[in-house]
PDB file with one MODEL, atoms N, CA, C and O in Angstrom:
MODEL        1
ATOM      1  N   MET A   1      66.786 -23.502 -16.234  1.00  0.00           N
ATOM      2  CA  MET A   1      65.438 -22.326 -16.451  1.00  0.00           C
ATOM      3  C   MET A   1      64.498 -22.991 -15.669  1.00  0.00           C
ATOM      4  O   MET A   1      64.338 -24.201 -15.506  1.00  0.00           O
ATOM      5  N   GLU A   2      63.651 -21.647 -15.018  1.00  0.00           N
ATOM      6  CA  GLU A   2      62.738 -22.203 -13.965  1.00  0.00           C
ATOM      7  C   GLU A   2      61.648 -22.075 -14.518  1.00  0.00           C
ATOM      8  O   GLU A   2      61.485 -21.123 -15.280  1.00  0.00           O
ATOM      9  N   SER A   3      60.520 -23.083 -14.260  1.00  0.00           N
ATOM     10  CA  SER A   3      59.346 -23.022 -14.856  1.00  0.00           C
ATOM     11  C   SER A   3      58.468 -22.455 -13.735  1.00  0.00           C
ATOM     12  O   SER A   3      58.786 -22.633 -12.559  1.00  0.00           O
ATOM     13  N   ILE A   4      57.225 -21.688 -14.128  1.00  0.00           N
ATOM     14  CA  ILE A   4      56.401 -21.086 -13.094  1.00  0.00           C
ATOM     15  C   ILE A   4      54.981 -21.664 -13.537  1.00  0.00           C
ATOM     16  O   ILE A   4      54.732 -21.598 -14.741  1.00  0.00           O
ATOM     17  N   PHE A   5      54.167 -22.141 -12.819  1.00  0.00           N
ATOM     18  CA  PHE A   5      52.694 -22.689 -13.275  1.00  0.00           C
ATOM     19  C   PHE A   5      51.933 -21.773 -12.578  1.00  0.00           C
ATOM     20  O   PHE A   5      52.249 -21.149 -11.565  1.00  0.00           O
ATOM     21  N   MET A   6      50.798 -21.743 -13.270  1.00  0.00           N
ATOM     22  CA  MET A   6      49.876 -20.461 -12.377  1.00  0.00           C
ATOM     23  C   MET A   6      48.428 -21.567 -12.898  1.00  0.00           C
ATOM     24  O   MET A   6      48.123 -22.090 -13.969  1.00  0.00           O
ATOM     25  N   THR A   7      47.845 -21.557 -11.595  1.00  0.00           N
ATOM     26  CA  THR A   7      46.631 -22.345 -11.449  1.00  0.00           C
ATOM     27  C   THR A   7      45.412 -21.300 -11.938  1.00  0.00           C
ATOM     28  O   THR A   7      45.432 -20.222 -11.343  1.00  0.00           O
ATOM     29  N   ILE A   8      44.381 -21.464 -12.912  1.00  0.00           N
ATOM     30  CA  ILE A   8      43.434 -20.314 -12.877  1.00  0.00           C
ATOM     31  C   ILE A   8      42.297 -20.766 -12.288  1.00  0.00           C
ATOM     32  O   ILE A   8      41.993 -21.840 -12.807  1.00  0.00           O
ATOM     33  N   PHE A   9      41.389 -20.383 -11.289  1.00  0.00           N
ATOM     34  CA  PHE A   9      40.227 -20.612 -10.803  1.00  0.00           C
ATOM     35  C   PHE A   9      39.223 -19.795 -10.638  1.00  0.00           C
ATOM     36  O   PHE A   9      39.170 -19.001  -9.698  1.00  0.00           O
ATOM     37  N   THR A  10      38.429 -19.894 -11.433  1.00  0.00           N
ATOM     38  CA  THR A  10      37.041 -19.244 -11.447  1.00  0.00           C
ATOM     39  C   THR A  10      35.817 -19.540 -10.645  1.00  0.00           C
ATOM     40  O   THR A  10      35.253 -20.634 -10.663  1.00  0.00           O
ATOM     41  N   LYS A  11      35.444 -18.532  -9.955  1.00  0.00           N
ATOM     42  CA  LYS A  11      34.162 -19.046  -9.157  1.00  0.00           C
ATOM     43  C   LYS A  11      33.286 -17.992  -9.497  1.00  0.00           C
ATOM     44  O   LYS A  11      33.487 -16.800  -9.264  1.00  0.00           O
ATOM     45  N   THR A  12      31.996 -18.645 -10.235  1.00  0.00           N
ATOM     46  CA  THR A  12      30.759 -17.909 -10.677  1.00  0.00           C
ATOM     47  C   THR A  12      29.810 -18.149  -9.587  1.00  0.00           C
ATOM     48  O   THR A  12      29.709 -19.220  -8.987  1.00  0.00           O
ATOM     49  N   GLU A  13      28.885 -16.736  -9.287  1.00  0.00           N
ATOM     50  CA  GLU A  13      27.897 -17.205  -8.161  1.00  0.00           C
ATOM     51  C   GLU A  13      27.056 -16.376  -8.663  1.00  0.00           C
ATOM     52  O   GLU A  13      27.423 -15.237  -8.952  1.00  0.00           O
ATOM     53  N   LEU A  14      25.693 -16.820  -8.872  1.00  0.00           N
ATOM     54  CA  LEU A  14      24.682 -16.399  -9.314  1.00  0.00           C
ATOM     55  C   LEU A  14      23.513 -16.276  -8.256  1.00  0.00           C
ATOM     56  O   LEU A  14      22.987 -17.258  -7.731  1.00  0.00           O
ATOM     57  N   ARG A  15      23.151 -14.917  -7.991  1.00  0.00           N
ATOM     58  CA  ARG A  15      22.023 -14.536  -7.002  1.00  0.00           C
ATOM     59  C   ARG A  15      20.914 -13.771  -7.679  1.00  0.00           C
ATOM     60  O   ARG A  15      20.838 -12.544  -7.737  1.00  0.00           O
ATOM     61  N   PRO A  16      20.062 -14.643  -8.186  1.00  0.00           N
ATOM     62  CA  PRO A  16      18.694 -13.952  -8.915  1.00  0.00           C
ATOM     63  C   PRO A  16      17.987 -12.979  -8.126  1.00  0.00           C
ATOM     64  O   PRO A  16      17.728 -13.227  -6.949  1.00  0.00           O
ATOM     65  N   GLY A  17      17.614 -11.770  -8.728  1.00  0.00           N
ATOM     66  CA  GLY A  17      17.142 -10.758  -7.673  1.00  0.00           C
ATOM     67  C   GLY A  17      17.757 -10.215  -6.867  1.00  0.00           C
ATOM     68  O   GLY A  17      17.207  -9.356  -6.179  1.00  0.00           O
ATOM     69  N   ALA A  18      19.019 -10.517  -6.698  1.00  0.00           N
ATOM     70  CA  ALA A  18      19.755  -9.465  -5.684  1.00  0.00           C
ATOM     71  C   ALA A  18      20.371  -8.230  -6.254  1.00  0.00           C
ATOM     72  O   ALA A  18      20.864  -8.140  -7.378  1.00  0.00           O
ATOM     73  N   TYR A  19      20.292  -7.322  -5.387  1.00  0.00           N
ATOM     74  CA  TYR A  19      20.878  -6.108  -5.939  1.00  0.00           C
ATOM     75  C   TYR A  19      22.292  -5.657  -4.699  1.00  0.00           C
ATOM     76  O   TYR A  19      22.243  -5.661  -3.469  1.00  0.00           O
ATOM     77  N   TYR A  20      23.339  -5.341  -5.528  1.00  0.00           N
ATOM     78  CA  TYR A  20      24.239  -4.554  -4.559  1.00  0.00           C
ATOM     79  C   TYR A  20      24.776  -3.112  -5.097  1.00  0.00           C
ATOM     80  O   TYR A  20      24.882  -2.881  -6.302  1.00  0.00           O
ATOM     81  N   ASP A  21      25.027  -2.389  -4.325  1.00  0.00           N
ATOM     82  CA  ASP A  21      25.723  -1.049  -4.412  1.00  0.00           C
ATOM     83  C   ASP A  21      26.784  -1.154  -4.957  1.00  0.00           C
ATOM     84  O   ASP A  21      27.547  -2.012  -4.514  1.00  0.00           O
ATOM     85  N   SER A  22      27.177  -0.397  -6.008  1.00  0.00           N
ATOM     86  CA  SER A  22      28.911  -0.741  -6.549  1.00  0.00           C
ATOM     87  C   SER A  22      29.752  -0.293  -5.577  1.00  0.00           C
ATOM     88  O   SER A  22      30.848  -0.854  -5.599  1.00  0.00           O
ATOM     89  N   ILE A  23      29.607   0.519  -4.742  1.00  0.00           N
ATOM     90  CA  ILE A  23      30.677   0.428  -3.550  1.00  0.00           C
ATOM     91  C   ILE A  23      30.688  -0.687  -3.035  1.00  0.00           C
ATOM     92  O   ILE A  23      31.853  -1.073  -2.930  1.00  0.00           O
ATOM     93  N   ILE A  24      29.856  -1.518  -2.600  1.00  0.00           N
ATOM     94  CA  ILE A  24      29.714  -2.670  -1.762  1.00  0.00           C
ATOM     95  C   ILE A  24      30.386  -3.864  -2.867  1.00  0.00           C
ATOM     96  O   ILE A  24      30.935  -4.881  -2.444  1.00  0.00           O
ATOM     97  N   LEU A  25      30.244  -3.562  -4.289  1.00  0.00           N
ATOM     98  CA  LEU A  25      30.893  -4.574  -4.879  1.00  0.00           C
ATOM     99  C   LEU A  25      32.444  -4.218  -5.009  1.00  0.00           C
ATOM    100  O   LEU A  25      33.249  -5.125  -4.799  1.00  0.00           O
ATOM    101  N   MET A  26      32.841  -3.117  -5.299  1.00  0.00           N
ATOM    102  CA  MET A  26      34.022  -2.804  -5.271  1.00  0.00           C
ATOM    103  C   MET A  26      34.778  -3.197  -4.123  1.00  0.00           C
ATOM    104  O   MET A  26      35.884  -3.696  -4.330  1.00  0.00           O
ATOM    105  N   GLN A  27      34.332  -3.046  -2.825  1.00  0.00           N
ATOM    106  CA  GLN A  27      34.909  -3.352  -1.668  1.00  0.00           C
ATOM    107  C   GLN A  27      35.045  -5.008  -1.371  1.00  0.00           C
ATOM    108  O   GLN A  27      35.907  -5.547  -0.677  1.00  0.00           O
ATOM    109  N   LEU A  28      34.066  -5.581  -2.017  1.00  0.00           N
ATOM    110  CA  LEU A  28      34.211  -7.369  -1.940  1.00  0.00           C
ATOM    111  C   LEU A  28      35.219  -7.328  -3.081  1.00  0.00           C
ATOM    112  O   LEU A  28      36.241  -7.942  -2.775  1.00  0.00           O
ATOM    113  N   GLN A  29      35.244  -6.905  -4.054  1.00  0.00           N
ATOM    114  CA  GLN A  29      36.708  -7.291  -5.131  1.00  0.00           C
ATOM    115  C   GLN A  29      37.759  -6.956  -4.609  1.00  0.00           C
ATOM    116  O   GLN A  29      38.793  -7.595  -4.806  1.00  0.00           O
ATOM    117  N   ARG A  30      37.698  -5.694  -3.699  1.00  0.00           N
ATOM    118  CA  ARG A  30      39.277  -5.441  -3.069  1.00  0.00           C
ATOM    119  C   ARG A  30      39.536  -6.568  -2.257  1.00  0.00           C
ATOM    120  O   ARG A  30      40.536  -7.225  -2.547  1.00  0.00           O
ATOM    121  N   SER A  31      38.893  -6.901  -1.371  1.00  0.00           N
ATOM    122  CA  SER A  31      38.719  -7.950  -0.150  1.00  0.00           C
ATOM    123  C   SER A  31      39.175  -9.249  -0.795  1.00  0.00           C
ATOM    124  O   SER A  31      40.179  -9.845  -0.405  1.00  0.00           O
ATOM    125  N   LEU A  32      38.388  -9.681  -1.821  1.00  0.00           N
ATOM    126  CA  LEU A  32      38.992 -11.085  -2.672  1.00  0.00           C
ATOM    127  C   LEU A  32      40.466 -10.664  -3.095  1.00  0.00           C
ATOM    128  O   LEU A  32      41.381 -11.359  -2.653  1.00  0.00           O
ATOM    129  N   ALA A  33      40.720  -9.769  -3.776  1.00  0.00           N
ATOM    130  CA  ALA A  33      42.106  -9.507  -4.405  1.00  0.00           C
ATOM    131  C   ALA A  33      43.388  -9.401  -3.385  1.00  0.00           C
ATOM    132  O   ALA A  33      44.564  -9.560  -3.712  1.00  0.00           O
ATOM    133  N   LYS A  34      42.921  -9.115  -2.155  1.00  0.00           N
ATOM    134  CA  LYS A  34      43.942  -9.355  -1.009  1.00  0.00           C
ATOM    135  C   LYS A  34      44.005 -10.589  -0.355  1.00  0.00           C
ATOM    136  O   LYS A  34      44.636 -10.595   0.702  1.00  0.00           O
ATOM    137  N   LEU A  35      43.479 -11.682  -0.749  1.00  0.00           N
ATOM    138  CA  LEU A  35      43.511 -13.061  -0.315  1.00  0.00           C
ATOM    139  C   LEU A  35      44.885 -13.712  -0.699  1.00  0.00           C
ATOM    140  O   LEU A  35      45.635 -13.158  -1.503  1.00  0.00           O
ATOM    141  N   PRO A  36      45.164 -14.800  -0.152  1.00  0.00           N
ATOM    142  CA  PRO A  36      46.434 -15.027  -0.631  1.00  0.00           C
ATOM    143  C   PRO A  36      46.405 -15.814  -1.699  1.00  0.00           C
ATOM    144  O   PRO A  36      45.388 -16.485  -1.872  1.00  0.00           O
ATOM    145  N   GLY A  37      47.361 -15.898  -2.527  1.00  0.00           N
ATOM    146  CA  GLY A  37      47.009 -16.457  -3.658  1.00  0.00           C
ATOM    147  C   GLY A  37      46.218 -16.073  -5.032  1.00  0.00           C
ATOM    148  O   GLY A  37      46.169 -16.591  -6.148  1.00  0.00           O
ATOM    149  N   VAL A  38      45.705 -15.086  -4.518  1.00  0.00           N
ATOM    150  CA  VAL A  38      44.663 -13.984  -5.576  1.00  0.00           C
ATOM    151  C   VAL A  38      45.506 -13.183  -6.257  1.00  0.00           C
ATOM    152  O   VAL A  38      46.206 -12.486  -5.523  1.00  0.00           O
ATOM    153  N   THR A  39      45.702 -13.025  -7.616  1.00  0.00           N
ATOM    154  CA  THR A  39      46.171 -12.159  -8.102  1.00  0.00           C
ATOM    155  C   THR A  39      45.483 -11.180  -9.129  1.00  0.00           C
ATOM    156  O   THR A  39      46.104 -10.382  -9.830  1.00  0.00           O
ATOM    157  N   ASP A  40      44.045 -11.358  -9.121  1.00  0.00           N
ATOM    158  CA  ASP A  40      42.869 -10.875  -9.462  1.00  0.00           C
ATOM    159  C   ASP A  40      41.592 -11.323  -9.247  1.00  0.00           C
ATOM    160  O   ASP A  40      41.251 -12.502  -9.346  1.00  0.00           O
ATOM    161  N   ALA A  41      40.736 -10.221  -8.896  1.00  0.00           N
ATOM    162  CA  ALA A  41      39.631 -10.548  -8.941  1.00  0.00           C
ATOM    163  C   ALA A  41      38.405  -9.644  -9.325  1.00  0.00           C
ATOM    164  O   ALA A  41      38.557  -8.423  -9.320  1.00  0.00           O
ATOM    165  N   GLY A  42      37.190 -10.204  -9.659  1.00  0.00           N
ATOM    166  CA  GLY A  42      36.256  -9.257 -10.184  1.00  0.00           C
ATOM    167  C   GLY A  42      34.686  -9.404  -9.755  1.00  0.00           C
ATOM    168  O   GLY A  42      34.201 -10.531  -9.651  1.00  0.00           O
ATOM    169  N   VAL A  43      34.016  -8.400  -9.545  1.00  0.00           N
ATOM    170  CA  VAL A  43      32.595  -8.652  -9.235  1.00  0.00           C
ATOM    171  C   VAL A  43      31.765  -7.720  -9.923  1.00  0.00           C
ATOM    172  O   VAL A  43      31.954  -6.504  -9.948  1.00  0.00           O
ATOM    173  N   VAL A  44      30.774  -8.379 -10.517  1.00  0.00           N
ATOM    174  CA  VAL A  44      29.883  -7.442 -11.155  1.00  0.00           C
ATOM    175  C   VAL A  44      28.312  -7.812 -10.913  1.00  0.00           C
ATOM    176  O   VAL A  44      27.921  -8.864 -10.406  1.00  0.00           O
ATOM    177  N   MET A  45      27.471  -6.721 -11.383  1.00  0.00           N
ATOM    178  CA  MET A  45      26.064  -6.899 -11.381  1.00  0.00           C
ATOM    179  C   MET A  45      25.763  -7.860 -12.596  1.00  0.00           C
ATOM    180  O   MET A  45      26.503  -7.826 -13.580  1.00  0.00           O
ATOM    181  N   GLY A  46      24.732  -8.678 -12.541  1.00  0.00           N
ATOM    182  CA  GLY A  46      24.319  -9.402 -13.819  1.00  0.00           C
ATOM    183  C   GLY A  46      23.458  -8.308 -14.942  1.00  0.00           C
ATOM    184  O   GLY A  46      22.315  -8.576 -15.314  1.00  0.00           O
ATOM    185  N   THR A  47      24.082  -7.256 -15.328  1.00  0.00           N
ATOM    186  CA  THR A  47      23.332  -6.511 -16.436  1.00  0.00           C
ATOM    187  C   THR A  47      23.427  -7.298 -17.676  1.00  0.00           C
ATOM    188  O   THR A  47      24.118  -8.316 -17.729  1.00  0.00           O
ATOM    189  N   PRO A  48      22.641  -6.781 -18.833  1.00  0.00           N
ATOM    190  CA  PRO A  48      22.867  -7.539 -19.987  1.00  0.00           C
ATOM    191  C   PRO A  48      24.320  -7.480 -20.401  1.00  0.00           C
ATOM    192  O   PRO A  48      24.961  -8.480 -20.725  1.00  0.00           O
ATOM    193  N   ALA A  49      24.836  -6.165 -20.368  1.00  0.00           N
ATOM    194  CA  ALA A  49      26.089  -5.916 -20.699  1.00  0.00           C
ATOM    195  C   ALA A  49      27.332  -6.653 -20.120  1.00  0.00           C
ATOM    196  O   ALA A  49      28.310  -7.033 -20.764  1.00  0.00           O
ATOM    197  N   ASN A  50      27.098  -6.792 -18.699  1.00  0.00           N
ATOM    198  CA  ASN A  50      28.183  -7.538 -18.053  1.00  0.00           C
ATOM    199  C   ASN A  50      28.011  -8.861 -18.226  1.00  0.00           C
ATOM    200  O   ASN A  50      29.063  -9.500 -18.238  1.00  0.00           O
ATOM    201  N   LYS A  51      26.685  -9.678 -18.410  1.00  0.00           N
ATOM    202  CA  LYS A  51      26.705 -11.146 -18.899  1.00  0.00           C
ATOM    203  C   LYS A  51      27.163 -11.330 -20.149  1.00  0.00           C
ATOM    204  O   LYS A  51      27.716 -12.416 -20.326  1.00  0.00           O
ATOM    205  N   ASP A  52      27.098 -10.529 -21.165  1.00  0.00           N
ATOM    206  CA  ASP A  52      27.608 -10.424 -22.411  1.00  0.00           C
ATOM    207  C   ASP A  52      29.103 -10.765 -22.393  1.00  0.00           C
ATOM    208  O   ASP A  52      29.627 -11.683 -23.025  1.00  0.00           O
ATOM    209  N   LEU A  53      29.868  -9.676 -21.374  1.00  0.00           N
ATOM    210  CA  LEU A  53      31.182  -9.861 -21.201  1.00  0.00           C
ATOM    211  C   LEU A  53      31.573 -11.007 -20.822  1.00  0.00           C
ATOM    212  O   LEU A  53      32.406 -11.503 -21.580  1.00  0.00           O
ATOM    213  N   LEU A  54      31.202 -11.810 -19.661  1.00  0.00           N
ATOM    214  CA  LEU A  54      31.268 -12.786 -18.866  1.00  0.00           C
ATOM    215  C   LEU A  54      31.069 -14.092 -19.976  1.00  0.00           C
ATOM    216  O   LEU A  54      31.811 -15.068 -19.865  1.00  0.00           O
ATOM    217  N   LYS A  55      30.034 -14.044 -21.037  1.00  0.00           N
ATOM    218  CA  LYS A  55      29.813 -15.052 -21.818  1.00  0.00           C
ATOM    219  C   LYS A  55      31.205 -14.868 -22.827  1.00  0.00           C
ATOM    220  O   LYS A  55      31.872 -15.870 -23.088  1.00  0.00           O
ATOM    221  N   GLU A  56      31.513 -13.796 -23.262  1.00  0.00           N
ATOM    222  CA  GLU A  56      32.747 -13.749 -24.088  1.00  0.00           C
ATOM    223  C   GLU A  56      34.312 -14.511 -23.501  1.00  0.00           C
ATOM    224  O   GLU A  56      35.140 -15.158 -24.141  1.00  0.00           O
ATOM    225  N   GLY A  57      34.289 -14.138 -22.099  1.00  0.00           N
ATOM    226  CA  GLY A  57      35.268 -14.916 -21.341  1.00  0.00           C
ATOM    227  C   GLY A  57      35.163 -16.020 -21.111  1.00  0.00           C
ATOM    228  O   GLY A  57      36.138 -16.584 -20.614  1.00  0.00           O
ATOM    229  N   ASP A  58      33.993 -16.747 -21.363  1.00  0.00           N
ATOM    230  CA  ASP A  58      33.742 -18.267 -20.705  1.00  0.00           C
ATOM    231  C   ASP A  58      33.553 -18.253 -19.305  1.00  0.00           C
ATOM    232  O   ASP A  58      33.825 -19.278 -18.680  1.00  0.00           O
ATOM    233  N   LEU A  59      33.044 -17.052 -18.593  1.00  0.00           N
ATOM    234  CA  LEU A  59      33.065 -17.053 -17.282  1.00  0.00           C
ATOM    235  C   LEU A  59      31.684 -17.293 -16.728  1.00  0.00           C
ATOM    236  O   LEU A  59      31.537 -17.145 -15.515  1.00  0.00           O
ATOM    237  N   LEU A  60      30.709 -17.627 -17.432  1.00  0.00           N
ATOM    238  CA  LEU A  60      29.526 -18.207 -17.137  1.00  0.00           C
ATOM    239  C   LEU A  60      29.266 -19.388 -17.137  1.00  0.00           C
ATOM    240  O   LEU A  60      29.537 -20.023 -18.157  1.00  0.00           O
ATOM    241  N   PRO A  61      28.576 -20.159 -15.849  1.00  0.00           N
ATOM    242  CA  PRO A  61      28.525 -21.504 -15.895  1.00  0.00           C
ATOM    243  C   PRO A  61      27.575 -22.019 -17.351  1.00  0.00           C
ATOM    244  O   PRO A  61      27.404 -23.216 -17.585  1.00  0.00           O
TER     245      PRO A  61
ENDMDL
END
């Protein structure tokens, strides 16, 4: 029986006062997802709704 181990790594970067257009965020997400070893990536603005989702997923520091 073969064991498969996956390491989950989360990087949270906060940039107070910054604004990025949704197209830029999607391009960044796509670029991150193409990096070796990355299976999924997400990039969001810090709207109240997004912050709630990140808190629910334990993704905020």
